[in-house]
mmCIF file with all atom_site columns, C-alpha atoms in Angstrom:
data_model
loop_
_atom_site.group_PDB
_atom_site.id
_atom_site.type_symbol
_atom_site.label_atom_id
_atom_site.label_alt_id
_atom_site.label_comp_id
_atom_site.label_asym_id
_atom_site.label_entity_id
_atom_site.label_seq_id
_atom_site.pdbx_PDB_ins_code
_atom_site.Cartn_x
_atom_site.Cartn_y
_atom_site.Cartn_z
_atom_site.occupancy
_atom_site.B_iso_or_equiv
_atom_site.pdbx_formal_charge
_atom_site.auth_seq_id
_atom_site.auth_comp_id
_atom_site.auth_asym_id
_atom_site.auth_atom_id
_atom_site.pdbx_PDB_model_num
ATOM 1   C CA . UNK A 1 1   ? -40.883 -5.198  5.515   1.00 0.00 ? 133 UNK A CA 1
ATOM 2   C CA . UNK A 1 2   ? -37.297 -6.491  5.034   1.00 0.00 ? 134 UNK A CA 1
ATOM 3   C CA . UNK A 1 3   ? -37.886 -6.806  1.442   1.00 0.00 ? 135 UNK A CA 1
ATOM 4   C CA . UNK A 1 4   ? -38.650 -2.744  1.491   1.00 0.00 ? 136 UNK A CA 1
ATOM 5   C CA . UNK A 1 5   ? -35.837 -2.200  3.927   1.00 0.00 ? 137 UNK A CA 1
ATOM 6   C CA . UNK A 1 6   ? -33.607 -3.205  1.424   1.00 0.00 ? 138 UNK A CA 1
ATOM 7   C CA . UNK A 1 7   ? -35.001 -1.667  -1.362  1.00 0.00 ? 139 UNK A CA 1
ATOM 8   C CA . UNK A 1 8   ? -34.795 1.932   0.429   1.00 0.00 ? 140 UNK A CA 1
ATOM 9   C CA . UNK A 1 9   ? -30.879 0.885   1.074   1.00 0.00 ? 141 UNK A CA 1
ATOM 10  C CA . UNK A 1 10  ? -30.032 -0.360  -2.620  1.00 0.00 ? 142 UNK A CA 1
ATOM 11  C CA . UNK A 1 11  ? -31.459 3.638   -3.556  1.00 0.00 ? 143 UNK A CA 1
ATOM 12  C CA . UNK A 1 12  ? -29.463 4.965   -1.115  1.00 0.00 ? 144 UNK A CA 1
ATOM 13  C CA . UNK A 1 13  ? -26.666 3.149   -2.159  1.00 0.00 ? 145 UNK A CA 1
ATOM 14  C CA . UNK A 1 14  ? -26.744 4.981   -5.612  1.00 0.00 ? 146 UNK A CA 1
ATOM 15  C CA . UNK A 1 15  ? -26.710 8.315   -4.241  1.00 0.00 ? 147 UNK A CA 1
ATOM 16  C CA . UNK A 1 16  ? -24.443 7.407   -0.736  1.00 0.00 ? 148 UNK A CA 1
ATOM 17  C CA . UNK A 1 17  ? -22.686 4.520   -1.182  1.00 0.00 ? 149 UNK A CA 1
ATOM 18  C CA . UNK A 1 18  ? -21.855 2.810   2.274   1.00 0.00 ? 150 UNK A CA 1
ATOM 19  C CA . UNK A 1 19  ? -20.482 -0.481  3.713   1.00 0.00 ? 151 UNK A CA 1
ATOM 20  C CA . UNK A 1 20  ? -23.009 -2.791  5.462   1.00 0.00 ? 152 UNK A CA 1
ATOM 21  C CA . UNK A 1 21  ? -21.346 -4.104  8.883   1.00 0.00 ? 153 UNK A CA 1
ATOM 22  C CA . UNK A 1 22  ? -17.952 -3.723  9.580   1.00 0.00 ? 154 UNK A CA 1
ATOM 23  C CA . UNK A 1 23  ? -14.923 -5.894  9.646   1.00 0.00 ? 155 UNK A CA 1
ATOM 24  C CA . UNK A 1 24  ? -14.510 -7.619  13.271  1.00 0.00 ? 156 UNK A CA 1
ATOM 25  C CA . UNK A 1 25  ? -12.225 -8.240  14.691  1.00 0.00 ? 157 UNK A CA 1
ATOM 26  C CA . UNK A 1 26  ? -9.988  -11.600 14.810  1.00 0.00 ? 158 UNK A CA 1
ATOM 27  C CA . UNK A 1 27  ? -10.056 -13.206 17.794  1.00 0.00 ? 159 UNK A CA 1
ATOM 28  C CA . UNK A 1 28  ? -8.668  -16.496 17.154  1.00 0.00 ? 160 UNK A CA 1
ATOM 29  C CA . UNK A 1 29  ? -5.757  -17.994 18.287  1.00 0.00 ? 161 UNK A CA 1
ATOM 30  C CA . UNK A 1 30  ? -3.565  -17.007 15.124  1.00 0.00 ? 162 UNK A CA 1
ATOM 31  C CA . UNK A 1 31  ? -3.191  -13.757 16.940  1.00 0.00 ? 163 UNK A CA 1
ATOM 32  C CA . UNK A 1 32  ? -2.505  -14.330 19.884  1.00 0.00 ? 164 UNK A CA 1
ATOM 33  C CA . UNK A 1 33  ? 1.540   -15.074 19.942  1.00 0.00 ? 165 UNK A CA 1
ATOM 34  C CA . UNK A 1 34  ? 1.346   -16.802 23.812  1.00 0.00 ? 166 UNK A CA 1
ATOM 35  C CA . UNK A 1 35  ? -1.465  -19.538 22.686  1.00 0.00 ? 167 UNK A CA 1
ATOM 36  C CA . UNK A 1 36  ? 0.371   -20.492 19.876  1.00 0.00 ? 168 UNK A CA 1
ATOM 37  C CA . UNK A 1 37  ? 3.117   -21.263 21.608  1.00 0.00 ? 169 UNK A CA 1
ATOM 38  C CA . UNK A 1 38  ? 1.174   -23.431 23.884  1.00 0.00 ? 170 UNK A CA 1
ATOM 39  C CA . UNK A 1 39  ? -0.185  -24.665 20.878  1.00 0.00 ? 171 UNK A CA 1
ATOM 40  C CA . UNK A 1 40  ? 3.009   -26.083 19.595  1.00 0.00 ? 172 UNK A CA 1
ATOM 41  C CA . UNK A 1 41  ? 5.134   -26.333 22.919  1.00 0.00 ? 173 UNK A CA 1
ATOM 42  C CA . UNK A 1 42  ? 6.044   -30.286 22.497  1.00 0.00 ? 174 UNK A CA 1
ATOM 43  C CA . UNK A 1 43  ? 6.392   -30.159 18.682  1.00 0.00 ? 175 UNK A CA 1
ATOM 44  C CA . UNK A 1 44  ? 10.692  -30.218 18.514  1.00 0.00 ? 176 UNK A CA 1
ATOM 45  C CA . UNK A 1 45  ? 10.391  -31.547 14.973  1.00 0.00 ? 177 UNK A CA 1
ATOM 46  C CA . UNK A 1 46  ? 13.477  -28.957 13.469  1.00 0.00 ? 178 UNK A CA 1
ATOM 47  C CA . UNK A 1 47  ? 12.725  -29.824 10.017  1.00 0.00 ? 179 UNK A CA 1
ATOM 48  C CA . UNK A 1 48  ? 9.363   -29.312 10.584  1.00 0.00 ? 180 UNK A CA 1
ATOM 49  C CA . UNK A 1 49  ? 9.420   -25.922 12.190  1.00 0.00 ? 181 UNK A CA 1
ATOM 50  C CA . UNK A 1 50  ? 11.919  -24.916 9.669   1.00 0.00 ? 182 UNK A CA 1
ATOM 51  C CA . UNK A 1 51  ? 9.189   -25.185 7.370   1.00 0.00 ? 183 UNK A CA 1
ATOM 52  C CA . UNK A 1 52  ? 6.264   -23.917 9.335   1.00 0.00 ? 184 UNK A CA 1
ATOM 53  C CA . UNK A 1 53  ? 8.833   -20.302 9.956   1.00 0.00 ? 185 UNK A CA 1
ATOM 54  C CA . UNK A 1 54  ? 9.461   -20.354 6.093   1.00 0.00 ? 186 UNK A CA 1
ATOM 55  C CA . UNK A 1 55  ? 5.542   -20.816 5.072   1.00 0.00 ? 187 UNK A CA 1
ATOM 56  C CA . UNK A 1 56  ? 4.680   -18.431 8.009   1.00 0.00 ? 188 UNK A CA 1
ATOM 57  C CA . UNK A 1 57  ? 6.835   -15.972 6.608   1.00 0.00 ? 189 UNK A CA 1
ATOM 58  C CA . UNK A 1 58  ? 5.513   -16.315 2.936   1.00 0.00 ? 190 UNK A CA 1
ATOM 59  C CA . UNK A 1 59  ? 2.217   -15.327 4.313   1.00 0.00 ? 191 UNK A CA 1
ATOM 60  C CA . UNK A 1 60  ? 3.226   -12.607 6.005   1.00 0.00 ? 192 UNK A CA 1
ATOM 61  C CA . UNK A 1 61  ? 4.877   -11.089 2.949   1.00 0.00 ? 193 UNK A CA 1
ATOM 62  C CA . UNK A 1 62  ? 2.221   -12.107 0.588   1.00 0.00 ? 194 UNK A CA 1
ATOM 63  C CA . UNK A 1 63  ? 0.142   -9.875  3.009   1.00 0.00 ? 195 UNK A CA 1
ATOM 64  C CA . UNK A 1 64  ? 2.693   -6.919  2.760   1.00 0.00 ? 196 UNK A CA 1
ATOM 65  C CA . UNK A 1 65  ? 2.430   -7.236  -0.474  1.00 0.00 ? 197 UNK A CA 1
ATOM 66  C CA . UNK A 1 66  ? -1.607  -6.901  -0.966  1.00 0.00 ? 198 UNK A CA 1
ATOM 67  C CA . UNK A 1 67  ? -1.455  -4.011  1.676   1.00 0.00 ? 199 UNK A CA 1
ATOM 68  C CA . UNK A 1 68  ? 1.046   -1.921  -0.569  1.00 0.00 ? 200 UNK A CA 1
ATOM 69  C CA . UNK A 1 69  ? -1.005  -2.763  -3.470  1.00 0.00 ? 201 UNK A CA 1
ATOM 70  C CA . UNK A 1 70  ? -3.943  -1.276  -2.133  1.00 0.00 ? 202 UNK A CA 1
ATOM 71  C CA . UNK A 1 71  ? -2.498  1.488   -0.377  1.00 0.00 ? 203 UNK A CA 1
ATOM 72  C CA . UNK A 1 72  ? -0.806  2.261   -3.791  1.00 0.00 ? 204 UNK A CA 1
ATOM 73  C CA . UNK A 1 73  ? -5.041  2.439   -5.266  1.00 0.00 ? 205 UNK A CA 1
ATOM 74  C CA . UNK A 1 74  ? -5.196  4.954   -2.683  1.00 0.00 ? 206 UNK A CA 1
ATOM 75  C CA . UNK A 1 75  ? -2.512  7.185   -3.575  1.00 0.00 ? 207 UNK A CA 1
ATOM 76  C CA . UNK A 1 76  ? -3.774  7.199   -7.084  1.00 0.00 ? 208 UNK A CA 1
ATOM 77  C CA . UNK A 1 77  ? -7.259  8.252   -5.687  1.00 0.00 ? 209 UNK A CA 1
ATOM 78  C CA . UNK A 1 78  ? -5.566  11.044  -3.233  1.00 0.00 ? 210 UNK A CA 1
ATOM 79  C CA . UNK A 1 79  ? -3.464  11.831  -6.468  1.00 0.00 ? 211 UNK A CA 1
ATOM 80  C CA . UNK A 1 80  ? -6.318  13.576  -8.205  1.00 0.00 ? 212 UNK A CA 1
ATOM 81  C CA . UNK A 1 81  ? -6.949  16.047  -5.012  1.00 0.00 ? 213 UNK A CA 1
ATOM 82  C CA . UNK A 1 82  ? -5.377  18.370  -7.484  1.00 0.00 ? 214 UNK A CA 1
ATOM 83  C CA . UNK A 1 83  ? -7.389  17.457  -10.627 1.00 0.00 ? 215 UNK A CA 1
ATOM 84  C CA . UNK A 1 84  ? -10.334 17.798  -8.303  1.00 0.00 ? 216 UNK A CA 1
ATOM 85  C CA . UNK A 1 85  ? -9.870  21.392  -6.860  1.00 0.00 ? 217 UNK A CA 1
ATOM 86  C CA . UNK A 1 86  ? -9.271  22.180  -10.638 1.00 0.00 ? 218 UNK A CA 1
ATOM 87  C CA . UNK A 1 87  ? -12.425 21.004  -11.835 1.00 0.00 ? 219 UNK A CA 1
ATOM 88  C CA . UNK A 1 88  ? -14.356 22.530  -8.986  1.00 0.00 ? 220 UNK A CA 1
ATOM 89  C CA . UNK A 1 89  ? -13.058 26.156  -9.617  1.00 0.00 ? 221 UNK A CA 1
ATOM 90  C CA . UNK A 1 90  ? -13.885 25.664  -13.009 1.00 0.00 ? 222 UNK A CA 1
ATOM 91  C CA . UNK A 1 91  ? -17.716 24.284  -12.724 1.00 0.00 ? 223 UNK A CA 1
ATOM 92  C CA . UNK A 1 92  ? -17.869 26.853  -9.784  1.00 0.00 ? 224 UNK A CA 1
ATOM 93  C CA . UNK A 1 93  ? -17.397 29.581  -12.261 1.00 0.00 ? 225 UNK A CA 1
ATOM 94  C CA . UNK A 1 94  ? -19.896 28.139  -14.644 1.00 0.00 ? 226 UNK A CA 1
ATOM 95  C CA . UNK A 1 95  ? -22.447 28.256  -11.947 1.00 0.00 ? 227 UNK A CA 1
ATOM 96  C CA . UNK A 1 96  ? -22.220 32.125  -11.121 1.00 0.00 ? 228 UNK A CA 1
ATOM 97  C CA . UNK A 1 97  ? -22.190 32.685  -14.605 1.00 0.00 ? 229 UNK A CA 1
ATOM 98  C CA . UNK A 1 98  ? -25.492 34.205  -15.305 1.00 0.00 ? 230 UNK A CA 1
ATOM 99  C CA . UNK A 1 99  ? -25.652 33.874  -18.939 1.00 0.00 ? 231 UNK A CA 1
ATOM 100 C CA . UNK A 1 100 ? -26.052 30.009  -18.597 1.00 0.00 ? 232 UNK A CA 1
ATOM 101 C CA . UNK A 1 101 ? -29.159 30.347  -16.940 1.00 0.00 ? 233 UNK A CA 1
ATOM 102 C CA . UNK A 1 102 ? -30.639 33.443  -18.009 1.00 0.00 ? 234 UNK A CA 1
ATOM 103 C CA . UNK A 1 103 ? -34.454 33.767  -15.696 1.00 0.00 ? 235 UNK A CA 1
ATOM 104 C CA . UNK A 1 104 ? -34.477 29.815  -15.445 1.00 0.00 ? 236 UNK A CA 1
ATOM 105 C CA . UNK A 1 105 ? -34.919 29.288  -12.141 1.00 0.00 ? 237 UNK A CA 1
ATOM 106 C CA . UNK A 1 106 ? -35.128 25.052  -12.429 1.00 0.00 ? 238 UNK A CA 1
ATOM 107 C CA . UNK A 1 107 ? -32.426 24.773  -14.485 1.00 0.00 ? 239 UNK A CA 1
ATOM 108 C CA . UNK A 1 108 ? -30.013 27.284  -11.773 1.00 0.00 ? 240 UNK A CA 1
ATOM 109 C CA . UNK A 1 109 ? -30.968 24.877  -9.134  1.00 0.00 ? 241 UNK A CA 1
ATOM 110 C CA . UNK A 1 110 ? -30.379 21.226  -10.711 1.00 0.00 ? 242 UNK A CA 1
ATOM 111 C CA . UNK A 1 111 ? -27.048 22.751  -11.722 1.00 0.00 ? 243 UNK A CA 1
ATOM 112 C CA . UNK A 1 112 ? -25.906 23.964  -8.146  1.00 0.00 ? 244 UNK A CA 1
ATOM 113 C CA . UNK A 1 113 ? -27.288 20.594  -7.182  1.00 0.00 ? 245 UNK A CA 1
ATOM 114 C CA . UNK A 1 114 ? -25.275 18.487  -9.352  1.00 0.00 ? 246 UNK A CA 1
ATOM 115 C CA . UNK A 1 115 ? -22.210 20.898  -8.575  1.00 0.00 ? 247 UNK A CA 1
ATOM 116 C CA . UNK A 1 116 ? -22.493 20.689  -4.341  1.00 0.00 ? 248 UNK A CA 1
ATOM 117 C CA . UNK A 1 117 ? -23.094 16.613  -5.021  1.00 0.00 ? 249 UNK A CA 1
ATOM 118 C CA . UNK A 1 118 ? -19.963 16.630  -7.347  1.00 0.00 ? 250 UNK A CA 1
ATOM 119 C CA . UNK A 1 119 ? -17.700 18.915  -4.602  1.00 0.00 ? 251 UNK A CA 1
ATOM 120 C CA . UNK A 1 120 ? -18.898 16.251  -1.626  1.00 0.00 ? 252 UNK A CA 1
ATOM 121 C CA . UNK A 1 121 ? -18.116 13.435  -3.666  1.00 0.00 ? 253 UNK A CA 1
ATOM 122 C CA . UNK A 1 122 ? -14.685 14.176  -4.796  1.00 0.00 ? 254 UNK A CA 1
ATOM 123 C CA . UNK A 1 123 ? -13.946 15.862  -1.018  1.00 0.00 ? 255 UNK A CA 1
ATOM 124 C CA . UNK A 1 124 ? -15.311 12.124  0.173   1.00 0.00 ? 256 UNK A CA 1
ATOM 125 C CA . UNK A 1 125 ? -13.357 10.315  -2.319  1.00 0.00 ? 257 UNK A CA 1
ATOM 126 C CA . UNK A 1 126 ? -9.883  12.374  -1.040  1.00 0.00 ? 258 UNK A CA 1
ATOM 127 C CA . UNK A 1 127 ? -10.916 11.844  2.691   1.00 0.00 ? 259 UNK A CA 1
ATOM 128 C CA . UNK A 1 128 ? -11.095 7.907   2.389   1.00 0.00 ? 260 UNK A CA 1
ATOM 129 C CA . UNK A 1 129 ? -8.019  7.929   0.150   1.00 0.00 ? 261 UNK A CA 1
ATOM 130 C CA . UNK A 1 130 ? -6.032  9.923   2.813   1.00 0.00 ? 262 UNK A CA 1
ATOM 131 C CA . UNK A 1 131 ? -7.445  6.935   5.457   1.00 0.00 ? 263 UNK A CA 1
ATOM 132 C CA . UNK A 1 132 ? -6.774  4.123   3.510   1.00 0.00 ? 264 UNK A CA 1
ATOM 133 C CA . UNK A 1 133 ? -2.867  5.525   3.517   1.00 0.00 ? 265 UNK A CA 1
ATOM 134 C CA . UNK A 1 134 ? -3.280  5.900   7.841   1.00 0.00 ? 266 UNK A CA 1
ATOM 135 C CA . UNK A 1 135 ? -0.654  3.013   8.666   1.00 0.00 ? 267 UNK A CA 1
ATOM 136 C CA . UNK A 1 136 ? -2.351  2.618   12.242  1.00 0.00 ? 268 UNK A CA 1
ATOM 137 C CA . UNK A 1 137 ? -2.495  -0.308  13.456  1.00 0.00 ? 269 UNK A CA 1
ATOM 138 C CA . UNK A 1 138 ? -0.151  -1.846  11.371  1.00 0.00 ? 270 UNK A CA 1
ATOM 139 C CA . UNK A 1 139 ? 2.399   -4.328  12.466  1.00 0.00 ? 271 UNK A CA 1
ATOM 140 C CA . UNK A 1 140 ? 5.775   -4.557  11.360  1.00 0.00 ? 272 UNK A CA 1
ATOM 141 C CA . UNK A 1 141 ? 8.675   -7.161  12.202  1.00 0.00 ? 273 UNK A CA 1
ATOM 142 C CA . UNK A 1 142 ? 9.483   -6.870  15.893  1.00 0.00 ? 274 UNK A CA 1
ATOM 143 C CA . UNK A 1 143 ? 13.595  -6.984  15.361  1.00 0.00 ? 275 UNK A CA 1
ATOM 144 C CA . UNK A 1 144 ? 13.873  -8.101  19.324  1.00 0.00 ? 276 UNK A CA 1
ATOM 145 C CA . UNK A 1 145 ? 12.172  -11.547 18.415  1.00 0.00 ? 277 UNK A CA 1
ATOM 146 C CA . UNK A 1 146 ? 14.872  -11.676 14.688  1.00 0.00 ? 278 UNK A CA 1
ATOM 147 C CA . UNK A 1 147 ? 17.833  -11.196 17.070  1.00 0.00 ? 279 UNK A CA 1
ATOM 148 C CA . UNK A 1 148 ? 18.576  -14.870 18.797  1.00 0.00 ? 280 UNK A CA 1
ATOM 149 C CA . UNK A 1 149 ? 19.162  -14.803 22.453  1.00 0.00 ? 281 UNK A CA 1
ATOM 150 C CA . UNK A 1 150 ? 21.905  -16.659 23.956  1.00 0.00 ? 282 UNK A CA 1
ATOM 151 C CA . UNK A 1 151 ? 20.853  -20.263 25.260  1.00 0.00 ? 283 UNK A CA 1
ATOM 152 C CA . UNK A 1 152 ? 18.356  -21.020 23.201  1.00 0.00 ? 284 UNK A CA 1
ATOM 153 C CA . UNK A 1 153 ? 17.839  -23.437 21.162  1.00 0.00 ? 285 UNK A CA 1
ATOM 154 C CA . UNK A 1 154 ? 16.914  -23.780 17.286  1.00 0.00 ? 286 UNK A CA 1
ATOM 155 C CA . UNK A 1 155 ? 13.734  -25.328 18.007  1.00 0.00 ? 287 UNK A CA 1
ATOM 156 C CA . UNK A 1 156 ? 12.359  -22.804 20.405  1.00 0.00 ? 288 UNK A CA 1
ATOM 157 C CA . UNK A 1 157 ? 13.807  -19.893 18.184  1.00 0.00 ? 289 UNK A CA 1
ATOM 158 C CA . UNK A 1 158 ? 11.953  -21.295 14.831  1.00 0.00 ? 290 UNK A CA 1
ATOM 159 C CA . UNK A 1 159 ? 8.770   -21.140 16.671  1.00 0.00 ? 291 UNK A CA 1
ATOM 160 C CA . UNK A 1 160 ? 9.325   -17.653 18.010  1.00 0.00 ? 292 UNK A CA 1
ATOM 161 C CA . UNK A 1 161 ? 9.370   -16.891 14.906  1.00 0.00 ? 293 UNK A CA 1
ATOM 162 C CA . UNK A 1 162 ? 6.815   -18.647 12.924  1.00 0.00 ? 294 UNK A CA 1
ATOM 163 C CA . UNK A 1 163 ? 4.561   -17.319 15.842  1.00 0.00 ? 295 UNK A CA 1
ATOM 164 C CA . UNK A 1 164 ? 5.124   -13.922 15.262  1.00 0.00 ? 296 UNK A CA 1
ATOM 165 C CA . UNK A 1 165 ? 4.896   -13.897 11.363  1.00 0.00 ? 297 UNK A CA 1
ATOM 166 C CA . UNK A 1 166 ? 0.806   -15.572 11.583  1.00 0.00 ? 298 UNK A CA 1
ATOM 167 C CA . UNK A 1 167 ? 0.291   -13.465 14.503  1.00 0.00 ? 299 UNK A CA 1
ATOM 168 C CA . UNK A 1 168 ? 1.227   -10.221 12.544  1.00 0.00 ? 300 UNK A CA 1
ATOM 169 C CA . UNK A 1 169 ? -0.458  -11.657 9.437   1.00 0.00 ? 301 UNK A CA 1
ATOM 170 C CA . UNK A 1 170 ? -3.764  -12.465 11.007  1.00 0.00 ? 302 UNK A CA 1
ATOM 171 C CA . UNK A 1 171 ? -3.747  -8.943  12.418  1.00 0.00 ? 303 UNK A CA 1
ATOM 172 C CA . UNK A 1 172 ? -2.585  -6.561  8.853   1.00 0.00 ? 304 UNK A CA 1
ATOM 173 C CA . UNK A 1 173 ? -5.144  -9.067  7.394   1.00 0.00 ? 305 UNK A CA 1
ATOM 174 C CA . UNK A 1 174 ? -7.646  -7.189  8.864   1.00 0.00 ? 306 UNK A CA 1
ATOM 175 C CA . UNK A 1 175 ? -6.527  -3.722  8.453   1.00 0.00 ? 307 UNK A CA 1
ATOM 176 C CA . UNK A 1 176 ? -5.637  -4.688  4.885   1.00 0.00 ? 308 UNK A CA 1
ATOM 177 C CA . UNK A 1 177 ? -9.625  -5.433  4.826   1.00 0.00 ? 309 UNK A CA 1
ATOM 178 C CA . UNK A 1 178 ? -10.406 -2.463  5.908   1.00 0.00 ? 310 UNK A CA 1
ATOM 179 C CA . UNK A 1 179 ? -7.633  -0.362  3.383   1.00 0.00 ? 311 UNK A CA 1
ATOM 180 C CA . UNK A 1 180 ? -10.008 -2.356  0.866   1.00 0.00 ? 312 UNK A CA 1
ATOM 181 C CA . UNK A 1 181 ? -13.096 -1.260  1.784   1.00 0.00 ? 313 UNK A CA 1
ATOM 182 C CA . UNK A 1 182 ? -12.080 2.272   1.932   1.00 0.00 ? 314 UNK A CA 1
ATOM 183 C CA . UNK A 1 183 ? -10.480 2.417   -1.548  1.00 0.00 ? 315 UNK A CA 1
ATOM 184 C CA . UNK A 1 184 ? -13.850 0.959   -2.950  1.00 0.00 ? 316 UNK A CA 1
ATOM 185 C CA . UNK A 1 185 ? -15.942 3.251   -1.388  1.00 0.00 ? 317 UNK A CA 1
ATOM 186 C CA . UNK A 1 186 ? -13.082 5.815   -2.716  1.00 0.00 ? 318 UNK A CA 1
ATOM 187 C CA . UNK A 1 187 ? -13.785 4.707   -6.368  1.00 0.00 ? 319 UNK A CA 1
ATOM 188 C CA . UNK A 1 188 ? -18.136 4.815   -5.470  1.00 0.00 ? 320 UNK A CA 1
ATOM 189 C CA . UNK A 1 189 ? -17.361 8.215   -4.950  1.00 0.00 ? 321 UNK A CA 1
ATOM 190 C CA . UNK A 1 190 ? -14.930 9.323   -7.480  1.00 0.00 ? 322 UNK A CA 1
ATOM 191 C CA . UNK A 1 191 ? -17.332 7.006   -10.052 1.00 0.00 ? 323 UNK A CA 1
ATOM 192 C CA . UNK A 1 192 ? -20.574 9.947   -8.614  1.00 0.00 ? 324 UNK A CA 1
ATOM 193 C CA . UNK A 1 193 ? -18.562 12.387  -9.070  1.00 0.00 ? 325 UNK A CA 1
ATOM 194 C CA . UNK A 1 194 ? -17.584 11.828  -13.095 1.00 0.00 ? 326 UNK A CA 1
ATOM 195 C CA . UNK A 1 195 ? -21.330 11.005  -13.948 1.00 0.00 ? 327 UNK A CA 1
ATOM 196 C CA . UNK A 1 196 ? -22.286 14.357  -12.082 1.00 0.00 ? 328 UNK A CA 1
ATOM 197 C CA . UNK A 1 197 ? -20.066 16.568  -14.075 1.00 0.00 ? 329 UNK A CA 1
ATOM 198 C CA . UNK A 1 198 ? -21.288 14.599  -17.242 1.00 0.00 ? 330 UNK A CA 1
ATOM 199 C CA . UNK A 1 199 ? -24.890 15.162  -16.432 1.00 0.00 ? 331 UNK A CA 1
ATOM 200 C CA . UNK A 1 200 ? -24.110 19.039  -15.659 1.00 0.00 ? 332 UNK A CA 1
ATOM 201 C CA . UNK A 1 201 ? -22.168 18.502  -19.312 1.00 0.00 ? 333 UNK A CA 1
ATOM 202 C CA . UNK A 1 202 ? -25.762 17.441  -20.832 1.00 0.00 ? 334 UNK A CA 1
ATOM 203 C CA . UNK A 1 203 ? -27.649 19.959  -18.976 1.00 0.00 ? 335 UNK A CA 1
ATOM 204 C CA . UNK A 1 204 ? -25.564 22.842  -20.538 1.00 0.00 ? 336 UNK A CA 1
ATOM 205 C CA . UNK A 1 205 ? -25.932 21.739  -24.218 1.00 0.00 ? 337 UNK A CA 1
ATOM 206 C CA . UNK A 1 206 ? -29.338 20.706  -23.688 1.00 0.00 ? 338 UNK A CA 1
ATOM 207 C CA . UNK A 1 207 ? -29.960 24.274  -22.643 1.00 0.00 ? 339 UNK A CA 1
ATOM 208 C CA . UNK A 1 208 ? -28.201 26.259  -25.001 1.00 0.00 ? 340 UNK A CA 1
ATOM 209 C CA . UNK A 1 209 ? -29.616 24.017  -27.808 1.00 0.00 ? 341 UNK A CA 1
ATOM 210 C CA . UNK A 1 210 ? -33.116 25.192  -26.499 1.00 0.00 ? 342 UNK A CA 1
ATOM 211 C CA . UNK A 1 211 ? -32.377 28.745  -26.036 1.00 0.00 ? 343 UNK A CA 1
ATOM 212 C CA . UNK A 1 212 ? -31.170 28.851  -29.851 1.00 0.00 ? 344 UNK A CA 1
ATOM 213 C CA . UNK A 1 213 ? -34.018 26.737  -31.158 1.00 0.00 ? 345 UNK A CA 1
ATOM 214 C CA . UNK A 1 214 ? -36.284 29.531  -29.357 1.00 0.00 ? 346 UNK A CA 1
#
């Protein structure tokens, strides 16, 4: 039974590609600013935290980095909304044109088929481009924390920091995970899309290659 289960999902997949499962949450203590702090409360090692704020803050921007990347594979998706709109009117106007399919009543409907999949796909592929570019739930540099207060120390300000660069790392990690996801299901669908219009590309020549060798 499992061994069908998955069989009916890989078809599926080729026709409606999906994620399996979801990406959780992070619930470990690198997000959680408080416990860290408790974490390292007796560690007054300056050198040390020096270090821990400077590699804490390398992995923050490594992470701002991959998120731009990818949100930039999204924009390029969302950048062919125009391309797509194009192409539609065009096959659209193939469709209702009845000299294509003459009294063939098979070939009229694999052709609207192949044009409503193509429309859904590209409309899908514009939808999850326009998510992946939602910056919700994003966190960004709390300037409060940058600014030092008076009395205290270097120690205790190095950690504030260092804190809040994993904290906000862990948590864009996972909405950076999720950007992903959505620009690969993005490129499933834009990927449909193309091999639809080259199918309804075949059908056409196919047909009018028949009609002239009758």
């Amino acid at each position: 039974m499992p061994k069908l289960t998955r069989i009916i999902k890989n078809i599926g997949q080729l026709f409606w590609p999906f994620l399996e499962g979801e990406v959780k949450p992070d619930t470990t203590i690198y997000t959680c600013e408080k416990r860290m702090l408790q974490e390292i409360e007796n560690i007054q090692d300056v050198p040390l935290l020096n270090q821990f704020a400077s590699m804490a803050e390398k992995l923050y921007l490594e992470e701002k980095e991959r998120l731009q990347t990818v949100e930039g594979k999204g924009a390029t998706f969302l950048g062919t909304s125009g391309f797509a709109a194009t192409l539609l009117i065009w096959l659209a106007q193939i469709v209702v044109d009845k000299s294509f399919f003459k009294n063939d009543c098979w070939f009229s409907i694999m052709i609207l088929t192949l044009y409503i999949a193509t429309q859904v796909y590209f409309l899908r592929t514009i939808y999850l481009s326009a998510r992946c570019l939602s910056r919700r739930g994003y966190r960004a540099i709390d300037r409060r924390i940058v600014l030092p207060d008076s009395g205290i120390n270097q120690s205790q300000y190095l950690k504030r920091l260092a804190v809040m660069y994993v904290a906000n790392y862990s948590h864009n990690r996972r909405v950076t995970n999720e950007k992903t996801d959505l620009v690969a299901l993005a490129q499933e669908n834009f990927m449909r899309a193309v091999i639809c219009i080259g199918v309804i590309g075949i059908f056409f020549i196919a047909q009018k290659a028949f009609a002239q060798l009758v």
